[in-house]
Amino acid sequence: MYSQALDQRDVQRADSQREAGESPDRLARFQARVEAEEKIEPNDWMPEAYRRTLVRQISQHAHSEIVGMGPEGNWITRAPSLRRKAALLAKVQDECGHGVYLYAAAETLGVSREELVDQLLTGRAKYSSIFNYPTLSWADIGAIGWLVDGAAIMNQIPLCRCSYGPYARAMIRVCKEESFHQRQGYEIMVTLCRGTAAQRAMAQDALDRWWWPVLMMFGPPDAESQHSDQSMRWKIKRFTNDGLRQKFVDATVPQARYLGLAIPDPDLRFDEAAGHWLTGPIDWAEFRRVLAGGGVCNRQRLEARRRAQQDGAWVRDAARAYAAKHAAPAREAA
Ligand SMILES: [Fe+2]
Ligand SMILES: [Fe+2]
């Protein structure tokens, strides 16, 4: 999740010098380790394309966690009770922690956090399209927890078994926290749906606006997702985009029914033979437009990150000065 736009052109253009050491024998030994379900660790040999795929995916995931704090942070001061405020604060703080673990996991692949943040701020790196939609009402906070975090769990549980050790281990803790996020969101929805007519209408409106963008979170359809085969062979990915999307729809439709809400899809139907809920067509033109920067909040989200980077400059300077001050006596003693 959160790495839906994985653009692997760089992978195909992989650094030829590094690839020079990639003999068929070495590649075969690497693939055998992956197939034996051994974890690949930072100091192990790995093909350059594998390393780049992971840097791209993990950093995109990290950026999404950090940018994703924006839409929900927007409601912390307006949460309807102290209990809701405390839960939302904790959730937004968790998302920050997820970003930090993931940047650290990406750094084990030989790229610096500064470089990754720079890629985000200059628009060279992507983050999940979902965070370019606005949070217009309190029910959106319920819908995000229920649907966005729900979709994240669906995608991230298989990542706990990803072949790259640091990523897989980071995902174990992340998934535990995501399940709290999903439940707090669903509980908000339950409360609203048991409330007044106006509260139920607010919940329905949130579902109407978030449903289709959430389905897009799983990335383009398998038929268009030409690179997912390689990620599957490397056991970075365990399920295809469409497979995960179907799992999510099958899990979520009964939850919406329990809430008494209508999924905004006139074509939605249960296929008895297949045992699956089938949705109508997804508007992939919207997905591409939002990813390309044309969503309602793309500019606002990036501006917020750039401002945070500027406002935090003094903290980084102070930390560097403190580290230098303490490194000098240690050098002298040595
Ligand atoms: Fe998260
Ligand atoms: Fe979350």
Coordinates of C-alpha atoms and ligand atoms in Angstrom, one line a residue:
M1 CA 0.0 0.0 0.0
Y2 CA 1.0 3.5 -0.5
S3 CA 3.3 2.4 -3.3
Q4 CA 0.7 2.1 -5.9
A5 CA 2.4 4.2 -8.5
L6 CA 5.6 2.3 -8.5
D7 CA 7.4 3.6 -11.5
Q8 CA 10.1 1.2 -12.4
R9 CA 11.6 2.9 -15.3
D10 CA 14.7 3.5 -13.2
V11 CA 14.8 -0.2 -12.5
Q12 CA 14.9 -1.0 -16.1
R13 CA 17.6 1.6 -16.6
A14 CA 19.6 0.1 -13.7
D15 CA 23.1 1.3 -13.2
S16 CA 25.2 -0.8 -15.6
Q17 CA 28.3 -0.7 -13.6
R18 CA 26.7 -2.2 -10.6
E19 CA 25.0 -4.7 -12.8
A20 CA 28.3 -5.8 -14.2
G21 CA 28.8 -8.1 -11.2
E22 CA 25.5 -9.8 -11.8
S23 CA 26.5 -13.0 -13.4
P24 CA 23.7 -15.5 -14.2
D25 CA 25.2 -17.8 -11.4
R26 CA 25.0 -15.0 -8.8
L27 CA 21.5 -14.1 -9.9
A28 CA 20.4 -17.7 -9.7
R29 CA 21.8 -18.1 -6.1
F30 CA 20.0 -15.0 -5.1
Q31 CA 16.7 -16.2 -6.6
A32 CA 17.2 -19.6 -4.8
R33 CA 17.6 -17.8 -1.5
V34 CA 14.4 -15.9 -2.1
E35 CA 12.5 -19.0 -3.1
A36 CA 13.7 -20.8 0.1
E37 CA 12.1 -17.9 2.0
E38 CA 15.4 -16.7 3.4
K39 CA 15.4 -13.1 4.4
I40 CA 17.7 -10.8 2.4
E41 CA 19.6 -8.5 4.8
P42 CA 21.3 -5.2 4.1
N43 CA 24.9 -6.6 3.8
D44 CA 23.9 -9.5 1.5
W45 CA 24.5 -9.3 -2.2
M46 CA 21.4 -8.3 -4.1
P47 CA 20.7 -7.5 -7.8
E48 CA 20.7 -3.7 -8.4
A49 CA 17.2 -3.8 -9.8
Y50 CA 16.0 -5.5 -6.6
R51 CA 17.6 -2.8 -4.5
R52 CA 16.2 0.0 -6.5
T53 CA 12.7 -1.5 -6.5
L54 CA 12.8 -1.7 -2.8
V55 CA 14.2 1.9 -2.3
R56 CA 11.4 3.1 -4.6
Q57 CA 8.6 1.1 -2.9
I58 CA 9.8 1.7 0.7
S59 CA 10.4 5.4 0.3
Q60 CA 7.0 5.9 -1.5
H61 CA 5.5 4.1 1.4
A62 CA 7.3 6.3 3.9
H63 CA 6.3 9.5 2.1
S64 CA 2.7 8.3 2.2
E65 CA 2.7 7.8 5.9
I66 CA 4.1 11.3 6.5
V67 CA 1.9 13.1 3.9
G68 CA -1.1 11.1 5.3
M69 CA -0.8 12.8 8.6
G70 CA -2.1 16.0 7.0
P71 CA -5.7 15.2 6.1
E72 CA -6.3 13.7 9.6
G73 CA -4.3 16.2 11.5
N74 CA -6.7 18.7 10.1
W75 CA -9.4 17.3 12.5
I76 CA -7.4 17.1 15.7
T77 CA -8.6 20.5 17.0
R78 CA -12.2 19.7 15.9
A79 CA -12.6 16.2 17.3
P80 CA -16.0 16.0 19.0
S81 CA -14.8 14.8 22.4
L82 CA -11.6 14.5 24.4
R83 CA -11.6 10.7 23.9
R84 CA -11.8 11.1 20.1
K85 CA -9.1 13.8 20.2
A86 CA -6.8 11.5 22.2
A87 CA -7.4 8.6 19.8
L88 CA -6.9 10.7 16.7
L89 CA -3.7 12.3 18.1
A90 CA -2.3 8.8 18.9
K91 CA -3.2 7.6 15.4
V92 CA -1.6 10.6 13.6
Q93 CA 1.5 10.1 15.8
D94 CA 1.6 6.4 14.8
E95 CA 1.6 7.4 11.2
C96 CA 4.7 9.6 11.8
G97 CA 6.4 6.6 13.5
H98 CA 5.6 4.4 10.5
G99 CA 7.2 7.0 8.2
V100 CA 10.3 7.0 10.4
Y101 CA 10.7 3.2 10.5
L102 CA 10.3 3.1 6.8
Y103 CA 12.8 5.8 6.0
A104 CA 15.2 3.8 8.3
A105 CA 14.5 0.6 6.4
A106 CA 15.2 2.4 3.1
E107 CA 18.4 3.8 4.5
T108 CA 19.7 0.2 5.0
L109 CA 19.7 0.0 1.1
G110 CA 22.3 2.8 0.9
V111 CA 20.2 5.9 0.3
S112 CA 20.0 8.8 2.8
R113 CA 16.9 10.0 4.3
E114 CA 17.8 13.6 3.2
E115 CA 17.9 12.4 -0.4
L116 CA 14.5 10.7 -0.1
V117 CA 12.9 13.7 1.5
D118 CA 14.4 15.9 -1.2
Q119 CA 12.8 13.6 -3.9
L120 CA 9.4 14.1 -2.2
L121 CA 9.7 17.9 -1.9
T122 CA 10.9 18.4 -5.4
G123 CA 8.1 16.2 -6.8
R124 CA 10.4 13.4 -8.1
A125 CA 8.9 10.9 -5.7
K126 CA 5.3 9.9 -5.4
Y127 CA 3.0 9.2 -2.5
S128 CA -0.4 7.5 -2.3
S129 CA -3.0 9.2 -4.4
I130 CA -5.5 8.9 -1.5
F131 CA -4.0 11.7 0.5
N132 CA -4.8 14.2 -2.2
Y133 CA -8.5 14.1 -1.3
P134 CA -9.9 16.6 1.3
T135 CA -11.3 15.7 4.7
L136 CA -14.6 17.7 4.7
S137 CA -16.4 16.4 7.8
W138 CA -15.8 14.5 11.0
A139 CA -17.2 11.4 9.3
D140 CA -14.2 11.5 7.0
I141 CA -12.0 10.6 9.9
G142 CA -14.2 7.5 10.5
A143 CA -14.2 6.6 6.8
I144 CA -10.4 7.0 6.6
G145 CA -9.7 4.7 9.5
W146 CA -12.2 2.2 8.3
L147 CA -11.4 2.2 4.6
V148 CA -7.9 3.8 4.1
D149 CA -6.3 2.0 7.0
G150 CA -8.4 -1.1 6.2
A151 CA -7.0 -1.1 2.7
A152 CA -3.5 -0.5 4.1
I153 CA -3.8 -3.5 6.3
M154 CA -4.9 -5.7 3.4
N155 CA -1.8 -4.6 1.5
Q156 CA 0.7 -4.6 4.3
I157 CA 0.0 -7.9 6.0
P158 CA 1.6 -9.8 3.1
L159 CA 4.6 -7.3 3.3
C160 CA 5.4 -8.8 6.7
R161 CA 6.7 -11.8 4.7
C162 CA 8.5 -9.6 2.2
S163 CA 11.9 -11.1 1.2
Y164 CA 13.8 -8.0 2.4
G165 CA 14.3 -8.4 6.2
P166 CA 14.3 -4.7 7.4
Y167 CA 11.1 -4.0 5.5
A168 CA 9.4 -7.2 6.6
R169 CA 10.2 -6.5 10.3
A170 CA 9.1 -2.9 10.1
M171 CA 5.7 -4.0 8.7
I172 CA 5.0 -6.3 11.7
R173 CA 4.7 -3.4 14.1
V174 CA 3.1 -1.1 11.5
C175 CA 0.3 -3.7 10.9
K176 CA -0.5 -4.0 14.6
E177 CA -0.9 -0.2 14.8
E178 CA -2.9 -0.2 11.5
S179 CA -5.4 -2.6 13.0
F180 CA -6.0 -0.1 15.9
H181 CA -6.5 2.6 13.3
Q182 CA -9.0 0.6 11.4
R183 CA -11.0 -0.2 14.5
Q184 CA -11.1 3.4 15.7
G185 CA -12.3 4.5 12.3
Y186 CA -15.0 1.8 12.2
E187 CA -16.1 2.7 15.7
I188 CA -16.6 6.3 14.6
M189 CA -18.7 5.1 11.7
V190 CA -20.8 2.8 14.1
T191 CA -21.4 5.7 16.4
L192 CA -22.5 8.0 13.6
C193 CA -24.7 5.4 12.0
R194 CA -26.5 4.8 15.3
G195 CA -26.9 8.5 15.8
T196 CA -29.3 11.1 14.3
A197 CA -30.4 11.2 10.7
A198 CA -27.9 14.1 10.1
Q199 CA -25.1 11.9 11.5
R200 CA -26.1 9.0 9.3
A201 CA -26.2 11.3 6.3
M202 CA -22.7 12.5 7.1
A203 CA -21.4 8.9 7.3
Q204 CA -23.0 8.1 4.0
D205 CA -21.6 11.2 2.3
A206 CA -18.1 10.2 3.6
L207 CA -18.5 6.7 2.2
D208 CA -19.7 8.1 -1.1
R209 CA -16.6 10.2 -1.5
W210 CA -13.9 7.8 -0.2
W211 CA -15.1 4.5 -1.7
W212 CA -13.7 4.8 -5.2
P213 CA -10.4 6.5 -4.3
V214 CA -9.8 3.7 -1.8
L215 CA -10.3 1.1 -4.4
M216 CA -7.7 2.9 -6.5
M217 CA -5.2 2.6 -3.6
F218 CA -4.4 -0.9 -4.7
G219 CA -2.9 0.4 -7.9
P220 CA -3.7 -0.1 -11.6
P221 CA -5.4 -3.3 -12.8
D222 CA -3.1 -6.3 -13.2
A223 CA -3.4 -6.2 -17.0
E224 CA -1.7 -2.7 -16.9
S225 CA 0.7 -3.4 -14.0
Q226 CA 3.5 -4.9 -16.1
H227 CA 6.1 -4.9 -13.4
S228 CA 4.3 -6.7 -10.7
D229 CA 5.5 -10.1 -12.0
Q230 CA 9.1 -9.3 -11.1
S231 CA 8.1 -8.1 -7.7
M232 CA 6.2 -11.3 -7.2
R233 CA 9.2 -13.4 -8.3
W234 CA 11.4 -11.5 -5.8
K235 CA 8.7 -12.1 -3.1
I236 CA 8.5 -8.4 -2.4
K237 CA 4.8 -8.7 -3.4
R238 CA 2.8 -11.7 -2.6
F239 CA -0.6 -10.8 -4.2
T240 CA -1.5 -8.9 -7.3
N241 CA -3.2 -5.5 -7.2
D242 CA -6.5 -6.9 -8.4
G243 CA -6.3 -9.8 -5.9
L244 CA -5.8 -7.5 -3.0
R245 CA -8.5 -5.2 -4.2
Q246 CA -10.9 -8.1 -4.3
K247 CA -10.0 -9.2 -0.8
F248 CA -10.7 -5.7 0.4
V249 CA -14.1 -5.4 -1.3
D250 CA -15.1 -8.8 0.0
A251 CA -14.2 -7.8 3.5
T252 CA -15.7 -4.3 3.4
V253 CA -19.1 -4.8 1.7
P254 CA -20.5 -6.7 4.7
Q255 CA -19.2 -4.1 7.1
A256 CA -21.0 -1.3 5.1
R257 CA -24.2 -3.4 5.3
Y258 CA -23.8 -3.8 9.0
L259 CA -23.6 0.0 9.2
G260 CA -26.7 0.3 7.1
L261 CA -24.7 2.3 4.5
A262 CA -25.0 1.9 0.7
I263 CA -21.8 1.3 -1.3
P264 CA -21.9 4.0 -4.1
D265 CA -21.8 1.5 -6.9
P266 CA -24.9 0.6 -8.9
D267 CA -23.2 -2.3 -10.5
L268 CA -22.0 -3.9 -7.2
R269 CA -23.3 -7.5 -7.1
F270 CA -22.4 -10.8 -5.4
D271 CA -21.2 -13.5 -7.7
E272 CA -22.5 -16.7 -6.1
A273 CA -20.3 -19.0 -8.2
A274 CA -17.1 -17.1 -7.5
G275 CA -18.0 -16.2 -3.9
H276 CA -16.9 -12.6 -4.5
W277 CA -18.5 -9.1 -4.5
L278 CA -17.9 -7.6 -8.0
T279 CA -17.7 -3.9 -8.4
G280 CA -18.5 -1.7 -11.4
P281 CA -15.6 -0.1 -13.5
I282 CA -13.1 2.0 -11.7
D283 CA -12.4 5.4 -13.2
W284 CA -8.6 5.0 -13.9
A285 CA -8.5 8.4 -15.6
E286 CA -9.2 10.0 -12.2
F287 CA -6.4 7.9 -10.6
R288 CA -3.9 9.0 -13.2
R289 CA -5.0 12.6 -13.0
V290 CA -4.6 12.7 -9.2
L291 CA -1.2 11.0 -9.3
A292 CA -0.1 13.5 -11.9
G293 CA -0.8 16.3 -9.5
G294 CA -4.4 17.1 -10.5
G295 CA -6.1 16.1 -7.2
V296 CA -7.9 18.6 -5.0
C297 CA -5.1 18.8 -2.4
N298 CA -1.9 17.9 -4.2
R299 CA -0.5 21.4 -4.0
Q300 CA -1.6 21.9 -0.4
R301 CA 0.0 18.6 0.7
L302 CA 3.4 19.3 -0.8
E303 CA 3.3 22.9 0.4
A304 CA 2.7 21.6 4.0
R305 CA 5.7 19.2 3.7
R306 CA 7.9 22.0 2.3
R307 CA 6.9 24.3 5.2
A308 CA 7.6 21.6 7.7
Q309 CA 11.0 21.1 6.2
Q310 CA 11.8 24.8 6.5
D311 CA 10.3 25.2 10.0
G312 CA 12.3 22.2 11.2
A313 CA 15.7 23.5 9.9
W314 CA 16.7 24.9 13.3
V315 CA 16.1 21.5 14.9
R316 CA 18.4 19.7 12.4
D317 CA 21.0 22.5 12.8
A318 CA 20.9 22.2 16.6
A319 CA 21.1 18.3 16.4
R320 CA 24.2 18.6 14.1
A321 CA 25.8 21.2 16.4
Y322 CA 25.2 19.0 19.4
A323 CA 26.6 15.9 17.7
A324 CA 29.7 17.8 16.6
K325 CA 30.2 19.2 20.1
H326 CA 30.1 15.7 21.6
A327 CA 32.2 14.1 18.8
A328 CA 35.1 16.5 19.3
P329 CA 36.0 15.5 22.9
A330 CA 35.5 11.8 22.0
R331 CA 38.0 12.3 19.1
E332 CA 40.5 14.0 21.4
A333 CA 40.2 11.2 24.0
A334 CA 40.8 8.6 21.3
Ligands
FE1 FE 0.5 3.9 8.8
FE2 FE -2.8 4.0 9.8

